[in-house]
Amino acid sequence: MDVKIKLEKDEDGWFVATCPSLQGCVSQGKTEKEAIKNIKEAIKLHLHCLAEDGAPIVKSENTREMILNVAV
């Protein structure tokens, strides 16, 4: 299963990883590699909990992601 993640470096130098398609699925790490490893585990656990609860994994048809180039 391919899942898009977002990776940002916070003000303390930690990398914060989120999964936009799974609300509340967040992890972090001291390095990018560690943050990616941790978010993979968080995604697996998140999906496992959804499955246990019988909640469907629904891809939103109303949401699009894109990159915009804005001149400033």
Short mmCIF file of C-alpha atoms in Angstrom, two decimals:
data_model
loop_
_atom_site.label_atom_id
_atom_site.label_comp_id
_atom_site.label_asym_id
_atom_site.label_seq_id
_atom_site.Cartn_x
_atom_site.Cartn_y
_atom_site.Cartn_z
CA MET A 1 0.00 0.00 0.00
CA ASP A 2 1.46 3.35 -1.02
CA VAL A 3 0.88 6.13 1.50
CA LYS A 4 1.95 9.75 1.13
CA ILE A 5 3.74 11.27 4.11
CA LYS A 6 4.84 14.79 4.93
CA LEU A 7 8.23 15.33 6.55
CA GLU A 8 9.18 18.61 8.26
CA LYS A 9 12.07 19.69 10.45
CA ASP A 10 10.87 21.42 13.61
CA GLU A 11 12.49 24.28 15.51
CA ASP A 12 14.37 21.84 17.77
CA GLY A 13 15.91 20.00 14.81
CA TRP A 14 13.66 16.91 15.01
CA PHE A 15 11.97 15.56 11.89
CA VAL A 16 8.18 15.32 12.23
CA ALA A 17 6.38 12.92 9.91
CA THR A 18 2.64 13.00 9.29
CA CYS A 19 0.33 10.99 7.09
CA PRO A 20 -2.28 13.40 5.66
CA SER A 21 -4.63 10.58 4.61
CA LEU A 22 -4.72 9.15 8.16
CA GLN A 23 -5.82 11.96 10.46
CA GLY A 24 -3.82 11.98 13.68
CA CYS A 25 -1.10 9.64 12.42
CA VAL A 26 2.09 11.44 13.45
CA SER A 27 5.61 10.42 14.46
CA GLN A 28 9.09 11.92 14.69
CA GLY A 29 12.78 11.13 14.74
CA LYS A 30 16.15 12.77 15.25
CA THR A 31 17.01 12.00 11.61
CA GLU A 32 14.93 11.72 8.43
CA LYS A 33 15.67 7.99 8.34
CA GLU A 34 14.47 7.53 11.92
CA ALA A 35 11.33 9.61 11.32
CA ILE A 36 10.46 7.56 8.23
CA LYS A 37 11.01 4.30 10.12
CA ASN A 38 8.80 5.57 12.95
CA ILE A 39 5.97 6.82 10.70
CA LYS A 40 5.91 3.43 8.92
CA GLU A 41 5.31 1.77 12.27
CA ALA A 42 2.70 4.39 13.21
CA ILE A 43 0.86 3.85 9.91
CA LYS A 44 0.81 0.07 10.42
CA LEU A 45 -0.56 0.47 13.95
CA HIS A 46 -3.10 3.09 12.82
CA LEU A 47 -4.38 0.80 10.04
CA HIS A 48 -4.47 -2.15 12.43
CA CYS A 49 -6.64 -0.16 14.87
CA LEU A 50 -8.98 0.91 12.08
CA ALA A 51 -9.34 -2.73 11.02
CA GLU A 52 -10.00 -3.86 14.61
CA ASP A 53 -12.74 -1.22 14.92
CA GLY A 54 -14.21 -2.21 11.57
CA ALA A 55 -13.68 1.31 10.29
CA PRO A 56 -13.25 1.55 6.54
CA ILE A 57 -10.09 2.96 5.02
CA VAL A 58 -11.56 5.48 2.65
CA LYS A 59 -9.67 7.51 0.11
CA SER A 60 -11.31 10.91 -0.08
CA GLU A 61 -12.63 11.66 -3.54
CA ASN A 62 -13.04 15.33 -2.64
CA THR A 63 -9.41 16.05 -1.81
CA ARG A 64 -6.64 16.81 -4.29
CA GLU A 65 -3.01 17.47 -3.53
CA MET A 66 -0.84 19.60 -5.77
CA ILE A 67 2.26 21.75 -5.74
CA LEU A 68 1.94 25.43 -6.62
CA ASN A 69 4.76 27.71 -7.63
CA VAL A 70 4.16 31.13 -6.07
CA ALA A 71 6.46 34.05 -6.83
CA VAL A 72 7.28 36.18 -3.78
#
